[in-house]
Coordinates of C-alpha atoms in Angstrom, one line a residue:
X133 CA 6.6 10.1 -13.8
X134 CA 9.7 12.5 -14.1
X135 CA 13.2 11.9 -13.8
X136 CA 15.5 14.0 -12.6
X137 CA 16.9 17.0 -13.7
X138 CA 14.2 16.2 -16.9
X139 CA 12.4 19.3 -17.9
X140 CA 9.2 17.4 -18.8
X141 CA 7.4 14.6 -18.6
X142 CA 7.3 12.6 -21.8
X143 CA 4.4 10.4 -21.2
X144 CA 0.4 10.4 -21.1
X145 CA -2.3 9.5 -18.6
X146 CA -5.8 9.7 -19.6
X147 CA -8.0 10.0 -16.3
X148 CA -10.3 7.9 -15.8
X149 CA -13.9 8.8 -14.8
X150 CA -14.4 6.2 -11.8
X151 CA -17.2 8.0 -10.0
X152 CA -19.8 10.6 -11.9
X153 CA -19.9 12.4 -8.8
X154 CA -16.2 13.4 -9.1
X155 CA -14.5 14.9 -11.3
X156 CA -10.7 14.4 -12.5
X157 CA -8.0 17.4 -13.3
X158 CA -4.6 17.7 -14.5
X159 CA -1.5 18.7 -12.0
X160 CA 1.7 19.7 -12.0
X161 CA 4.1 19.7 -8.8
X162 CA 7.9 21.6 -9.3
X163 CA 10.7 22.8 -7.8
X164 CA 12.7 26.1 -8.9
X165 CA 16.2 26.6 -7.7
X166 CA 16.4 30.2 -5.8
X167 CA 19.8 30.6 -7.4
X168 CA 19.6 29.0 -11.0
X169 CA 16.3 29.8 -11.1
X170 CA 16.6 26.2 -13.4
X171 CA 12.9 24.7 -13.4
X172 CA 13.0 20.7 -12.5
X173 CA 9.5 18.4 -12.5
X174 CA 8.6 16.4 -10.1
X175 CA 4.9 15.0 -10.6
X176 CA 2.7 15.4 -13.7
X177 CA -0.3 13.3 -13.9
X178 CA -4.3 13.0 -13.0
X179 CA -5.5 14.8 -10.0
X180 CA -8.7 14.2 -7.4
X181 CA -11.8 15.8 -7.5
X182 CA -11.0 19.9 -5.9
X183 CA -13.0 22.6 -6.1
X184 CA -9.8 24.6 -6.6
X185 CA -9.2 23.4 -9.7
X186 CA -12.6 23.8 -11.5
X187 CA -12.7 26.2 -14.3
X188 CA -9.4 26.7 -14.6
X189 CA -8.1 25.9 -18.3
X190 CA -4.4 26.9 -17.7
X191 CA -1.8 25.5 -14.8
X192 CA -0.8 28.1 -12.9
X193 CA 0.6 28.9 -9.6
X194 CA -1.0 32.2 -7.4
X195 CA 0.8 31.3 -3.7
X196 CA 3.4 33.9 -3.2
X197 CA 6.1 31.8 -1.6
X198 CA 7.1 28.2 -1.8
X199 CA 8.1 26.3 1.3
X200 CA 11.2 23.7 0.1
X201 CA 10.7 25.5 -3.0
X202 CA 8.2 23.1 -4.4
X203 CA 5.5 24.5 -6.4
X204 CA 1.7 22.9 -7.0
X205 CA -0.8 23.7 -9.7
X206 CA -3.9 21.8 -10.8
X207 CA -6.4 22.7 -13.9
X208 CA -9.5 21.3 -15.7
X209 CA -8.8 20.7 -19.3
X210 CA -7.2 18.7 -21.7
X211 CA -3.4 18.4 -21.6
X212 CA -3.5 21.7 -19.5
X213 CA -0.3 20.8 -17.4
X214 CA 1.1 20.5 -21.0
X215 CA 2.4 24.2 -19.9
X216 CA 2.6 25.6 -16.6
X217 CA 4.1 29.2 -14.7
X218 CA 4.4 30.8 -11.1
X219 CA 2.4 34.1 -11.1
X220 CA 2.6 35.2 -7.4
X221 CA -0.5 37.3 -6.2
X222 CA -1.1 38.1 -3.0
X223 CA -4.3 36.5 -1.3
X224 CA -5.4 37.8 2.1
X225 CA -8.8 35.7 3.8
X226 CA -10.6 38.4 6.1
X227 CA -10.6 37.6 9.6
X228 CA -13.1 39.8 10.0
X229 CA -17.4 38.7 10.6
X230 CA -19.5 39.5 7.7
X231 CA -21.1 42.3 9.3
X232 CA -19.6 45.3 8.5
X233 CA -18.4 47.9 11.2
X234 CA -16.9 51.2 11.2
X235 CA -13.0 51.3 12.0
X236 CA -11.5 54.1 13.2
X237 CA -8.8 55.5 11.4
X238 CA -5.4 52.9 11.6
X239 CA -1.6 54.8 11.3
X240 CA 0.1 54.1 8.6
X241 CA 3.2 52.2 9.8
X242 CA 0.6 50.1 12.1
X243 CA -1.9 49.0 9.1
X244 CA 1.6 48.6 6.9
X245 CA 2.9 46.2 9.5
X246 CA -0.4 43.8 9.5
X247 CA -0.3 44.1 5.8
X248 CA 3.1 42.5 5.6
X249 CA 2.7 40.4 8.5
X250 CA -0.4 39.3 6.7
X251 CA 1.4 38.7 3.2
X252 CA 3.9 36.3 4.9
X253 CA 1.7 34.2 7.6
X254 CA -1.1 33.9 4.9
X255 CA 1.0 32.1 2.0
X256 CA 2.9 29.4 4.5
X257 CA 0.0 28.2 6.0
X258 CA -1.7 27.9 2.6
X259 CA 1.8 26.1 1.3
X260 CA 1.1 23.7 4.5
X261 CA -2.6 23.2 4.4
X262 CA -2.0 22.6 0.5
X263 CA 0.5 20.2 0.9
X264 CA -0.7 18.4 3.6
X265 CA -4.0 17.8 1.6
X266 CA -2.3 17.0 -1.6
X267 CA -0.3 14.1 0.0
X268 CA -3.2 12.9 1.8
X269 CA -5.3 12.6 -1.4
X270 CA -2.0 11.1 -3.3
X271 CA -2.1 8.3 -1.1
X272 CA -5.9 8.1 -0.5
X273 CA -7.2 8.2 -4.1
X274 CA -6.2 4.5 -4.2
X275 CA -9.2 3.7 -2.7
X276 CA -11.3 5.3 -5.5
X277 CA -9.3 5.1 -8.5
X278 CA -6.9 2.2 -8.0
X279 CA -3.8 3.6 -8.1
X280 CA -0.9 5.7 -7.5
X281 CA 1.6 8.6 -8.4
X282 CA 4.8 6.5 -9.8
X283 CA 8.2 8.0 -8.7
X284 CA 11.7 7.3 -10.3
X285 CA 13.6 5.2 -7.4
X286 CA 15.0 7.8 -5.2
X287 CA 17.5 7.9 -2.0
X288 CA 15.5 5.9 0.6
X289 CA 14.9 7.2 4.3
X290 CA 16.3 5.2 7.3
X291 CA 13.3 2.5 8.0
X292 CA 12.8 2.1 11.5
X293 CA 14.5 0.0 13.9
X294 CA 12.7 -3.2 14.4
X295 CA 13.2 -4.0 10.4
X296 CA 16.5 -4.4 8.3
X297 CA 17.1 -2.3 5.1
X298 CA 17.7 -4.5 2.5
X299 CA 19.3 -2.7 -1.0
X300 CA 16.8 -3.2 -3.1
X301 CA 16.1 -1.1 -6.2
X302 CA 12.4 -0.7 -7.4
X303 CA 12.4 -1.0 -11.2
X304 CA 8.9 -1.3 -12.9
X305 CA 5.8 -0.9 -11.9
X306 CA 3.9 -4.3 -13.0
X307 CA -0.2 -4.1 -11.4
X308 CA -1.8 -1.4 -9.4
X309 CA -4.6 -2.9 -6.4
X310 CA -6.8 -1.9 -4.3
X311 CA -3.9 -1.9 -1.0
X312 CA -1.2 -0.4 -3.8
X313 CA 1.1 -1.1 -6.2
X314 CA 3.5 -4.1 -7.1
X315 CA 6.9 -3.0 -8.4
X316 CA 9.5 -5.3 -10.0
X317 CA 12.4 -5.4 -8.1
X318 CA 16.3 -6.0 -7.9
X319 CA 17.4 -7.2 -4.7
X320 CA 21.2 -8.1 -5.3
X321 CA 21.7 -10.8 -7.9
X322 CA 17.8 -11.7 -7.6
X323 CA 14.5 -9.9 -9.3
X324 CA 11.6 -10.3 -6.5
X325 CA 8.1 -8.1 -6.4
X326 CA 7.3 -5.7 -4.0
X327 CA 4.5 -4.6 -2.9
X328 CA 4.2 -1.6 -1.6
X329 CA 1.4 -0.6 0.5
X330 CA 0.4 3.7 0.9
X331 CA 0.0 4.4 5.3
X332 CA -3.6 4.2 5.5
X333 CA -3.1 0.9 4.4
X334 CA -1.0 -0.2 7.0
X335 CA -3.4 -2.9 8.3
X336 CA -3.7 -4.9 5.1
X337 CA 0.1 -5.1 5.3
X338 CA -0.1 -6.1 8.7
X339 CA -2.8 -8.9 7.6
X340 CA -0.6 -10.3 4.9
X341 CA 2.3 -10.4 6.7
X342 CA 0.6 -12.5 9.7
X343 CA -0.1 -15.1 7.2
X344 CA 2.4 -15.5 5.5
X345 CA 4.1 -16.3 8.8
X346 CA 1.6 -18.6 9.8
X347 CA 3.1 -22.4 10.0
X348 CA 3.6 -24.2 7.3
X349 CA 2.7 -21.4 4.7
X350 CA 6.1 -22.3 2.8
X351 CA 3.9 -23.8 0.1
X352 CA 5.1 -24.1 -3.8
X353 CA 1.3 -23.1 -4.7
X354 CA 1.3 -19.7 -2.2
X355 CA 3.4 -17.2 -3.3
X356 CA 6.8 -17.3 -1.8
X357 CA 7.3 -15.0 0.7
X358 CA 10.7 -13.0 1.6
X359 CA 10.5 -10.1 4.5
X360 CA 9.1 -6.6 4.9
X361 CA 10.4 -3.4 5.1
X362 CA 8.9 -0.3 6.7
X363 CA 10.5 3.1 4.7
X364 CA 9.8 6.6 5.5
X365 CA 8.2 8.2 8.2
X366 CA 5.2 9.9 9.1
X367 CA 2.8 10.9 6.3
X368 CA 5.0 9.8 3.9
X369 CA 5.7 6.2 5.4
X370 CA 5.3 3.2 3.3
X371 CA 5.4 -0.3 4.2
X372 CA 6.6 -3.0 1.7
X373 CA 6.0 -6.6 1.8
X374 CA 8.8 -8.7 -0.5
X375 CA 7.7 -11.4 -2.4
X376 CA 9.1 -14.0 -5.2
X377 CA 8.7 -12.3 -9.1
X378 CA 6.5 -14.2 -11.9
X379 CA 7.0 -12.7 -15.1
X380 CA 3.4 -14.1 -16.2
X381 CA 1.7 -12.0 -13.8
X382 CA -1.9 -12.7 -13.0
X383 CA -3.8 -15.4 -14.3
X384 CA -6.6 -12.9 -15.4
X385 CA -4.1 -10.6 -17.7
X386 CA -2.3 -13.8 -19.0
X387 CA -5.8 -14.5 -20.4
X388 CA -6.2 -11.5 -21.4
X389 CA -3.3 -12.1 -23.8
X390 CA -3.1 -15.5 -24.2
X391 CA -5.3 -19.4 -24.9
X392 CA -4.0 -22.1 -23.0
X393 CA -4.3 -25.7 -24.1
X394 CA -6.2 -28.6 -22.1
X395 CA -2.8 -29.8 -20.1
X396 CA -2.3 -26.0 -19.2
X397 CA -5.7 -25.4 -18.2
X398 CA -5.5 -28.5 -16.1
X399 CA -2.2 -28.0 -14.7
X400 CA -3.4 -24.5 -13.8
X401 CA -6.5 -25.7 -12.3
X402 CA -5.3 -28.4 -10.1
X403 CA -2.4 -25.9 -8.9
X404 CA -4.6 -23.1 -8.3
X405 CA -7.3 -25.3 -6.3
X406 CA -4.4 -27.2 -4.5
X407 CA -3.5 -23.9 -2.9
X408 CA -6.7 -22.9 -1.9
X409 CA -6.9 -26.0 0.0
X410 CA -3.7 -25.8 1.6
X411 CA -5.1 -22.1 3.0
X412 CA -8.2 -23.5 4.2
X413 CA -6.5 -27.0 5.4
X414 CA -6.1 -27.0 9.6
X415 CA -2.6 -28.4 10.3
X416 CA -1.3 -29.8 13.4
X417 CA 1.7 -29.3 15.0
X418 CA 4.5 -31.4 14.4
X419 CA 8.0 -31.5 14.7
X420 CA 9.3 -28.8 12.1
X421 CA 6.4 -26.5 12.1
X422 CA 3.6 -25.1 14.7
X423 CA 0.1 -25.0 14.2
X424 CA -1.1 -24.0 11.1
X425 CA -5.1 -22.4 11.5
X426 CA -7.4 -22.3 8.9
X427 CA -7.8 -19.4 6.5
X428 CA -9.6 -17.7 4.5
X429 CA -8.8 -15.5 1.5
X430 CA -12.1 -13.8 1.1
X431 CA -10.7 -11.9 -2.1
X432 CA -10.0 -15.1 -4.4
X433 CA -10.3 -13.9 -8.0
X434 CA -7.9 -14.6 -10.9
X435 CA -6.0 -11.4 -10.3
X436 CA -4.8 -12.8 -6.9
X437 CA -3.8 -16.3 -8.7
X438 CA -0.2 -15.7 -10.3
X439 CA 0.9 -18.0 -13.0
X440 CA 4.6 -19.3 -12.7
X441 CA 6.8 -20.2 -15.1
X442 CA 6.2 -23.8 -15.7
X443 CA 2.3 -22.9 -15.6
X444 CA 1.1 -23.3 -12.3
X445 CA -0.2 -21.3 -10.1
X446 CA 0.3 -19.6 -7.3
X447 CA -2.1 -17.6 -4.6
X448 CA -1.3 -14.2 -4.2
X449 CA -2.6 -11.0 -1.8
X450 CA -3.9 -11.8 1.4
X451 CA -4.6 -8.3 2.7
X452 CA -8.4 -9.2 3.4
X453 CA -7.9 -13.1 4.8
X454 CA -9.4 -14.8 7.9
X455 CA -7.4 -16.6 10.7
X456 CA -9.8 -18.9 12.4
X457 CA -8.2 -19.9 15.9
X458 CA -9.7 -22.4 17.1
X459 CA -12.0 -21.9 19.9
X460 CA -12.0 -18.0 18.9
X461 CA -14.9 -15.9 17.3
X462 CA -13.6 -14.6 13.7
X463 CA -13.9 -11.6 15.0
X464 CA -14.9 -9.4 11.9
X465 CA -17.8 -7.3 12.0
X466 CA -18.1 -6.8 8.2
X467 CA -18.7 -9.7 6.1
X468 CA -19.0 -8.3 2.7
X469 CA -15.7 -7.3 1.7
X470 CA -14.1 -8.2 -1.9
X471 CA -14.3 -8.1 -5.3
X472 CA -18.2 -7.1 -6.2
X473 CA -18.1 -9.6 -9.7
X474 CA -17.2 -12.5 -7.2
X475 CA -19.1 -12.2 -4.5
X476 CA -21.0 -14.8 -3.8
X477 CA -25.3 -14.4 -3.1
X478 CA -24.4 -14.6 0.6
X479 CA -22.1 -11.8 0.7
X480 CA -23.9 -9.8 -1.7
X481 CA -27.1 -10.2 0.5
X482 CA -25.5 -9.0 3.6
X483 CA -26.3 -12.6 5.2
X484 CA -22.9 -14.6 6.1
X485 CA -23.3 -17.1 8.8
X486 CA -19.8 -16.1 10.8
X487 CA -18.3 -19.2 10.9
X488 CA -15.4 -20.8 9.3
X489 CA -17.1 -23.1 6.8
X490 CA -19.3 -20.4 5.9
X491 CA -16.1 -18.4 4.8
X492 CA -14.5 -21.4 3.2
X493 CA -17.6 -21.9 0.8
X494 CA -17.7 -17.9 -0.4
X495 CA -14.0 -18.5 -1.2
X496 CA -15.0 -22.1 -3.4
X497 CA -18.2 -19.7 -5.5
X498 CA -15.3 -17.3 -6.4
X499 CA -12.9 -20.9 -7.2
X500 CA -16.0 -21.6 -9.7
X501 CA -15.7 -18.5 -11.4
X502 CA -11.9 -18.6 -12.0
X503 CA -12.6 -21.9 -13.7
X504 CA -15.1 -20.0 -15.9
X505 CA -12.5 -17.6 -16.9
X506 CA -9.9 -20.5 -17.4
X507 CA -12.8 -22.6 -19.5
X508 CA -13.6 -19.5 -21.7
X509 CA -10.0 -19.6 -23.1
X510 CA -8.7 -23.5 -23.9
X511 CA -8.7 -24.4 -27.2
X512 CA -10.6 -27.8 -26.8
X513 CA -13.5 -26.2 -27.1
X514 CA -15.6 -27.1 -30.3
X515 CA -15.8 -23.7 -31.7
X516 CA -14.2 -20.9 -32.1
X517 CA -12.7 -18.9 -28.8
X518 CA -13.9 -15.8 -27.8
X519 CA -12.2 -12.7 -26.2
X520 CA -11.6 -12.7 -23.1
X521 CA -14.5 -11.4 -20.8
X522 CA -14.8 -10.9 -17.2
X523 CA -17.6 -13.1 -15.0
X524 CA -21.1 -11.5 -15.1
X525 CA -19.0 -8.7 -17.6
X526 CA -22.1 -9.7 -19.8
X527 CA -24.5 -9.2 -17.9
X528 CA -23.5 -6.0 -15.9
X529 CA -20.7 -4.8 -17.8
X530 CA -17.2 -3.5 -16.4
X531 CA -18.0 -1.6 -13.5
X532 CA -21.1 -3.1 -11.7
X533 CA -22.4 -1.7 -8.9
X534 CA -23.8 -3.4 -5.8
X535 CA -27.4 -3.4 -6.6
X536 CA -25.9 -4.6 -10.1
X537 CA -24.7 -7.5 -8.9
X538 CA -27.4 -7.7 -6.6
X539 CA -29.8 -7.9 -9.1
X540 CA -28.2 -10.0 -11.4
X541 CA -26.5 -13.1 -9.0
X542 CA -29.1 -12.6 -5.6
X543 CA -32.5 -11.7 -7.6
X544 CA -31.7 -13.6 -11.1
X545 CA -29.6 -16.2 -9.8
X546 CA -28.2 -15.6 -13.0
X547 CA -23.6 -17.0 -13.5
X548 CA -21.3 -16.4 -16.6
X549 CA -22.5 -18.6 -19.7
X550 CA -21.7 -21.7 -20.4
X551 CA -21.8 -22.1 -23.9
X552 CA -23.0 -26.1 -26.2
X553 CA -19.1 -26.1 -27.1
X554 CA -17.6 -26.6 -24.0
X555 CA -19.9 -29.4 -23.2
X556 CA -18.8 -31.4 -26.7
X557 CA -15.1 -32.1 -24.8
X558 CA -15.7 -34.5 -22.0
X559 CA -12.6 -33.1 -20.0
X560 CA -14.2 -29.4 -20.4
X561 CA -17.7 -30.7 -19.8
X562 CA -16.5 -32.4 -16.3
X563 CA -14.7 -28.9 -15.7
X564 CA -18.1 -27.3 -16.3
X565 CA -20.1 -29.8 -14.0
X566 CA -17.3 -28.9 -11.4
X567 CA -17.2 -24.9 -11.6
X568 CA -21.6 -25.4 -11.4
X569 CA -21.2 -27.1 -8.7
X570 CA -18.7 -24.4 -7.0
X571 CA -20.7 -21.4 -7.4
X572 CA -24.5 -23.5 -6.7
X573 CA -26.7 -20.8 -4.8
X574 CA -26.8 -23.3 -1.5
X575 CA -23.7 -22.4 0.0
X576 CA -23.6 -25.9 2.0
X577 CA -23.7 -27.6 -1.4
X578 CA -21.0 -26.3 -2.9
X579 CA -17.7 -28.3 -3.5
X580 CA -14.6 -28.0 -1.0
X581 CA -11.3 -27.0 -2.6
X582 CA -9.9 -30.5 -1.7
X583 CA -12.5 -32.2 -4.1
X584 CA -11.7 -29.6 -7.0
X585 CA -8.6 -30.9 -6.3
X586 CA -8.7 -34.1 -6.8
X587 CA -11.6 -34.0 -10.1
X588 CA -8.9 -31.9 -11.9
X589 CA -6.1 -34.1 -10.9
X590 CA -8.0 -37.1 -12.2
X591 CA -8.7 -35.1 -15.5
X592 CA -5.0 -34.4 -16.2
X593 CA -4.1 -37.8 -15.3
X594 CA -6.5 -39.6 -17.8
X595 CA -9.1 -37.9 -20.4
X596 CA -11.6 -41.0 -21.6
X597 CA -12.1 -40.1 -25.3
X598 CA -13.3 -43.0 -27.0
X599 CA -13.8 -47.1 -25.2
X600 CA -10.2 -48.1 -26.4
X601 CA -8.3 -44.8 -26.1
X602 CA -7.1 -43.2 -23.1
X603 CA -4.9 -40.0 -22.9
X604 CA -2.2 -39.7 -20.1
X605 CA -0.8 -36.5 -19.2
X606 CA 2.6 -36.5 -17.3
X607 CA 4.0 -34.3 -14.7
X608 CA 5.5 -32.1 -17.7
X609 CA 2.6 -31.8 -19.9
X610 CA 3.6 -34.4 -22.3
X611 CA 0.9 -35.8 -23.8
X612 CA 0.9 -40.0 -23.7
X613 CA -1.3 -42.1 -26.0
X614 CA -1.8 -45.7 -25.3
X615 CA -4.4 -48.6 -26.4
X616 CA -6.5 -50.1 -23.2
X617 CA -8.1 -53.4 -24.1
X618 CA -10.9 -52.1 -21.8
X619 CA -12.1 -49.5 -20.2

């Protein structure tokens, strides 16, 4: 990420190996100023897999002219856009069959004339070509290697006419996804997120937009929703969708980072399921709001569950949900989309009933494994707590692949661990019975989001510990002990 007018960038990216087919490099993109000849970066970071850039151990530009003056180079070692340099060489492709023929003799000032006429037409179109595929990869490689050159916040272009321009300054970068990346933002005297999605994501925009319009989607366990902006144009066109901030972030790096006690694990849980529930709930019509349809999320994993301040949560990224109108087919055509770790047997089979309850349930396996996650990291546990560890990150490590999973939930029938100490707390052990239940193999028997609901509700309310004790938790996560004369 360069600023301007800095001469280099100050930071390091190590490039990560997401597919053994491909192969990373380094790059470098510049711009010289014809007069000053004063050097300024633009982009520095990890480049896609190019053939052009194999065996190359030094950055360095051949093209003989530039077009905007911007200059590109890409290499295939170590820190090799540490250093970087322009030596112009002129590169003619022959035209010409690979059979060879005898030419008669050319004049001079003819042959001199397609020489030069050569040496210009040949570089521009390479500038254009090269250009045109290094943008297209910039924005494509999100959908290998989740994520995304990061600019400083420029001058923005005139969005188009149908949606306002509202002045808001991208400051931080907080997540990269698999649709793009979510900036913290100042919009006026507020800090919101934005999400901005690259063009060829354009539908999952679209998607999350329609339901967060949807009636009576103004819920305090969604993620609040604000507007969205279309910027730029053509290839370089992004489309952001404006959302409330939460400085927690995700539940899944907050647990990464952090334990949570029994009334936060509670209070987390009941939020968390509450607003699954409101997404799959069917609402009629009434005075104040339209029709709210069914829907379902189809990517529910801890990274789309955002933790507020007060420690509930919120449901987040909608870019692969469901409308079900009622007496309409669903109308997808490919059922196993998601996250491979929480997919449930069905998906992972290929073998999804297209219905709405069939959608609902592969949503409420994913519910159960958040639960796991949440379980792993309270400290009522009898013993001590482990590090944090993804579901099934035991059993097929960080980067499954489909036959992985495959193998280990279809085949094995195998889920995360539930370890003796869990099942020494009562509250944990009901939270255990419940997350089992959630994630069973028979998709019909799992539990619906209303009854996770209302278990964890009735956990956080009262814990039994002993026949005389009883522990109350209030709406602030003040613990209450009183005497009952029976239970």
């Amino acid at each position: 990420m360069c600023a301007e007018n800095e001469q280099e960038c100050s930071g390091r990216e190590e490039c990560v190996q997401h597919d053994p087919d491909k192969r990373n490099h380094c790059y470098v993109v510049w711009i010289q100023n014809n007069t000053t000849k004063e050097t300024t970066i633009k982009l520095k970071g990890c480049f896609l897999d190019n053939t052009d850039c194999y065996g190359k151990p030094f950055c360095v530009e051949n093209n003989m002219e530039r077009k905007n003056d911007y200059f590109f180079c890409c290499c295939d070692s170590t820190m090799c856009n540490q250093n970087f340099s322009w030596v112009p060489q002129p590169t003619i492709k022959s035209t010409e069959p690979s059979v060879i023929h005898e030419l008669e003799p050319m004049p001079n000032a003819k042959q001199q004339a397609i020489t030069l006429a050569l040496l210009i037409a040949i570089p521009i179109l390479l500038t254009i070509s090269l250009f045109s595929f290094w943008w297209l990869y910039r924005r494509r490689k999100l959908g290998y290697f989740n994520e995304i050159p990061t600019l400083e916040p420029v001058p923005l272009p005139q969005p188009s006419p149908n949606l306002g321009l509202r002045p808001i300054q991208l400051l931080e970068i907080k997540a990269r996804g698999r649709f793009g990346a979510v900036w913290k933002a100042q919009f006026k005297n507020e800090i919101v997120a934005v999400k901005v999605f690259p063009i060829q994501d354009k539908q999952s925009w679209q998607t999350e937009q329609e339901i967060f319009k949807l009636a009576h989607m103004d819920h305090e366990d969604i993620l609040h929703f604000i507007g969205v902006e279309k910027r730029g144009d053509n290839l370089q066109a992004e489309f952001w969708l404006i959302t409330a901030y939460h400085e927690k972030g995700s539940l899944c790096d907050y647990l990464k980072a952090n334990i949570v006690t029994w009334p936060e694990m509670c209070r987390i849980a009941e939020s968390m399921a509450r607003g699954l529930m409101h997404l799959h709930e069917e609402i009629p019509a009434n005075k104040a709001d339209g029709y709210k349809p069914a829907v379902a999320h189809r990517d529910f994993k801890s990274k789309n569950v955002l933790l507020k301040a007060d420690m509930s949560a919120c449901i987040a990224d909608f870019g692969l949900a469901l409308i079900f109108h009622p007496g309409k087919p669903c109308g997808d055509t490919h059922g196993q989309v998601g996250t491979r770790r929480y997919m449930a047997p069905e998906v992972l089979e290929g073998a999804i009933n297209f219905t709405r309850d069939s959608f609902l349930r592969i949503d409420m396996y994913a519910c159960g494994l958040v639960l796991w996650e949440l379980a792993s990291r309270c400290t009522v546990q009898n013993g001590p707590i482990g590090e944090y560890r993804l579901p099934f990150e035991d059993e097929v490590g960080l980067h499954p692949t489909l036959e992985d999973m495959q193998e280990s939930v279809v085949h094995k029938k195998e889920r995360p661990l539930i370890l003796e100490t869990w099942r020494k707390h009562p509250g944990l052990s009901s939270i255990c019975d419940t997350m089992e239940e959630c994630w069973d193999h028979d998709a019909e028997a799992r539990l619906s989001a209303s009854c996770v609901v209302e278990r964890v509700a009735t956990l956080g309310r009262a814990l039994v510990l002993n026949s005389t004790t009883l522990i109350r938790v209030d709406n602030t996560n003040e613990i209450i002990t009183t005497k009952e004369s029976s239970m």
